[in-house]
Tab-separated table of C-alpha atoms in Angstrom:
chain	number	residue	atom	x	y	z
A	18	UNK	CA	100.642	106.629	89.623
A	19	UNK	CA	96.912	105.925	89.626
A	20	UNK	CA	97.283	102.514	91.275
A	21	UNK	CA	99.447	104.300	94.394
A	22	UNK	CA	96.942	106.817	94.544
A	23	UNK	CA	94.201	104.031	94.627
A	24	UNK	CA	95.946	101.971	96.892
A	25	UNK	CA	97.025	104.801	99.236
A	26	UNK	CA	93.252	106.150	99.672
A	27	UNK	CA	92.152	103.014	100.360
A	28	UNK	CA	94.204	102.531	103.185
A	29	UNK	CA	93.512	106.044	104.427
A	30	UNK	CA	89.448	104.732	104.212
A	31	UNK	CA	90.463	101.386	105.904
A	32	UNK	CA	92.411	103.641	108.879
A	33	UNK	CA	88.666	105.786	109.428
A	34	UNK	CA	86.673	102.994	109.012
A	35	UNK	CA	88.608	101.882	112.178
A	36	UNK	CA	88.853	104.917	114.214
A	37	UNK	CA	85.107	105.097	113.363
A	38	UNK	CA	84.451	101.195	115.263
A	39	UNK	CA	86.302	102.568	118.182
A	40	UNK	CA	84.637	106.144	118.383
A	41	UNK	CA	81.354	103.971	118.244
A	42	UNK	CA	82.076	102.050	120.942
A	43	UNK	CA	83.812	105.160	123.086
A	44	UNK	CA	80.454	106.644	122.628
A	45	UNK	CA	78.342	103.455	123.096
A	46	UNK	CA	80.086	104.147	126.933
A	47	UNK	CA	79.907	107.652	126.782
A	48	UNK	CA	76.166	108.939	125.994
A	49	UNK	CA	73.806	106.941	126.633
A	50	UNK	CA	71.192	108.401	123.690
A	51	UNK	CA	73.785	105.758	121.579
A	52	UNK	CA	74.064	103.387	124.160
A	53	UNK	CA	70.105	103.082	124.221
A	54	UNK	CA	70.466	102.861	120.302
A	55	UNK	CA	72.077	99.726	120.418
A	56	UNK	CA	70.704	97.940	122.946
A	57	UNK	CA	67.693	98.332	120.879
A	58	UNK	CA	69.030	97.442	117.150
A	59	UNK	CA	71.092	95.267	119.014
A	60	UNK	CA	67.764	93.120	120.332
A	61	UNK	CA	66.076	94.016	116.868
A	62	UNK	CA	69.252	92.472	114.999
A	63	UNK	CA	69.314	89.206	117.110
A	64	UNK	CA	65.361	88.785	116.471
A	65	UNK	CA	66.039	89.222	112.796
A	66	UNK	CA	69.244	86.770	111.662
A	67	UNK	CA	70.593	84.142	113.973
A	68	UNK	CA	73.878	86.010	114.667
A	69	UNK	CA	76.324	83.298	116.188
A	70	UNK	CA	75.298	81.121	112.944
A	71	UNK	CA	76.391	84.695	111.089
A	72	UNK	CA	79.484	84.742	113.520
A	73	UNK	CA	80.661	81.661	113.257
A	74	UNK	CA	80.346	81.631	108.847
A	75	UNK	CA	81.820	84.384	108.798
A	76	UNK	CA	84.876	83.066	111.063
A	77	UNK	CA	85.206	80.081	108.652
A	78	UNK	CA	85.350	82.205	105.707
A	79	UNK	CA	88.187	84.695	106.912
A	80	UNK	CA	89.888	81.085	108.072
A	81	UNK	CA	89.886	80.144	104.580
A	82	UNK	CA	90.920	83.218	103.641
A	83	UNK	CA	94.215	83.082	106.281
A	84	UNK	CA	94.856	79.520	104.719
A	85	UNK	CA	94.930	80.851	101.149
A	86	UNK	CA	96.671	83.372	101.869
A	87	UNK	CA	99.257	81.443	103.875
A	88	UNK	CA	99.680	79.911	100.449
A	89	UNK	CA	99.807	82.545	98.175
A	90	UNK	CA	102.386	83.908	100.786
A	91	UNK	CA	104.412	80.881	100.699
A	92	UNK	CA	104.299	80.974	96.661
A	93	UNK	CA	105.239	84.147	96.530
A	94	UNK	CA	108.745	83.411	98.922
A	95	UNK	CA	109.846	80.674	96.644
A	96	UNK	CA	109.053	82.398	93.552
A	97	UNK	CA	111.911	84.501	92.223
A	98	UNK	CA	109.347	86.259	89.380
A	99	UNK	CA	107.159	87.419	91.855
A	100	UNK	CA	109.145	88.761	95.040
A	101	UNK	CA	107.630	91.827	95.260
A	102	UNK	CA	108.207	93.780	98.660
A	103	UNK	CA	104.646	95.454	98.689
A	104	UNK	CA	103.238	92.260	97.543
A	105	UNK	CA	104.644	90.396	100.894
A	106	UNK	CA	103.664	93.178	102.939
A	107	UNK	CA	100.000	92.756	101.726
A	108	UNK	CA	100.402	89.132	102.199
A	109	UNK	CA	101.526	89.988	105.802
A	110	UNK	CA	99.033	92.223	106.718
A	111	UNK	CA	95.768	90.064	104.759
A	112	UNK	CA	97.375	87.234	107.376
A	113	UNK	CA	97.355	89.956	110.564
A	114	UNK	CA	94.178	91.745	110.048
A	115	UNK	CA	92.301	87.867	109.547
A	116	UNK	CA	93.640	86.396	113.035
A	117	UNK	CA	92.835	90.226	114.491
A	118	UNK	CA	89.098	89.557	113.147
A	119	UNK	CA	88.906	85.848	114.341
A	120	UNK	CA	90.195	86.690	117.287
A	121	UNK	CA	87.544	89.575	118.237
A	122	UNK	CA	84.852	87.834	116.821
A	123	UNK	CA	85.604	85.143	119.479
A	124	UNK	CA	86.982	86.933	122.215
A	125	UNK	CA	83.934	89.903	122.391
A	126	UNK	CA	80.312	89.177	122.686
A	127	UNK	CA	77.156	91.657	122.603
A	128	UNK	CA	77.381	91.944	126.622
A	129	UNK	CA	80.741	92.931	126.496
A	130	UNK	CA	80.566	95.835	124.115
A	131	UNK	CA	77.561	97.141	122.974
A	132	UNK	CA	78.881	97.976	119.614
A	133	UNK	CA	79.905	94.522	119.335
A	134	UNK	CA	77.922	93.869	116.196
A	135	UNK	CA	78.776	97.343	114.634
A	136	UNK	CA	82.067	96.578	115.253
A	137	UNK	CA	82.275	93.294	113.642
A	138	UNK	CA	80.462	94.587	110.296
A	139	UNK	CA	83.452	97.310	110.123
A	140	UNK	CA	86.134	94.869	110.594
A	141	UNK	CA	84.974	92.887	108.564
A	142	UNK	CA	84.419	95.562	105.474
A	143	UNK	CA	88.096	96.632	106.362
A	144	UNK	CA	89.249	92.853	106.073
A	145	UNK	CA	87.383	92.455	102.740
A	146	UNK	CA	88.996	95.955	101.378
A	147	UNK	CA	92.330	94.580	102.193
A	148	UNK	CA	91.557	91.532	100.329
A	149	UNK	CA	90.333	93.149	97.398
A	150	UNK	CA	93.193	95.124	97.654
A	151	UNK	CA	95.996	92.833	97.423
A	152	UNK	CA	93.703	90.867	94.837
A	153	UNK	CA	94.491	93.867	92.461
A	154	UNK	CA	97.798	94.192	93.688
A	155	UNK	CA	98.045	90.395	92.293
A	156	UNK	CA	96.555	90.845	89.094
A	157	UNK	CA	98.714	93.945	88.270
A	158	UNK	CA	102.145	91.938	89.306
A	159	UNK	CA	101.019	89.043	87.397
A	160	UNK	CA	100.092	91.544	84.186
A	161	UNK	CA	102.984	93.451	84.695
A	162	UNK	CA	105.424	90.256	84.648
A	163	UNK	CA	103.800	89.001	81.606
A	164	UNK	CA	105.383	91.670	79.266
């Protein structure tokens, strides 16, 4: 009961955290008290850390992430222990939400949308709650099927 609570919750959190990327970006549009607040962090950010270095690691680490999970996904369809319906669907969405990311980290820049780099740091929180997520998932199948 505690882990469906858990697991429900977080995917209520991972839902705002969402809605919040687009309400920042609606507003980055909207007023223009936000919109002059990131132009600026968005200059102070790009002084700071070279961001398409950032961009690009972090690209290649959700990549490897897809690939893994590809695998795990692929394990998990020929394995007749471990077909678990909520398990695939994790699978599913791990693989969705990383080719989402990838593909808005490539196909958006800082001119295009202001929140751009706002954005990206709440998708990519959301992607790593998902993979923590069906990580536990994982471990409680596998200590489940043990006994």
């Amino acid at each position: 009961m505690i882990k469906k609570i858990s697991f429900i919750s977080a995917t209520i959190i991972q839902v705002l955290f969402v809605i919040s990327a687009f309400a920042l970006q609606f507003l980055s549009k909207k007023k223009m008290g936000v919109m002059r607040h990131f132009v600026y962090y968005n200059k102070k950010i790009e002084t700071i850390y070279n961001m398409p270095f950032l961009i690009n690691a972090v690209s290649f680490i959700v990549l490897i992430i897809i690939i893994l999970t590809a695998i795990v996904f692929f394990y998990f369809l020929k394995s007749k222990i471990y077909n678990n319906k909520y398990m695939m669907f994790l699978n599913i969405s791990l693989f969705v939400l990383g080719i989402l990311f990838i593909i808005f980290l490539r196909m958006f820049s800082r001119e295009s949308l202001l929140a751009y780099y706002y954005m990206a740091l709440i998708f990519f929180i959301v992607y790593i709650a998902e993979l923590i997520k069906t990580s536990f998932y994982y471990l409680f199948i596998k200590k489940s099927k043990k006994y």
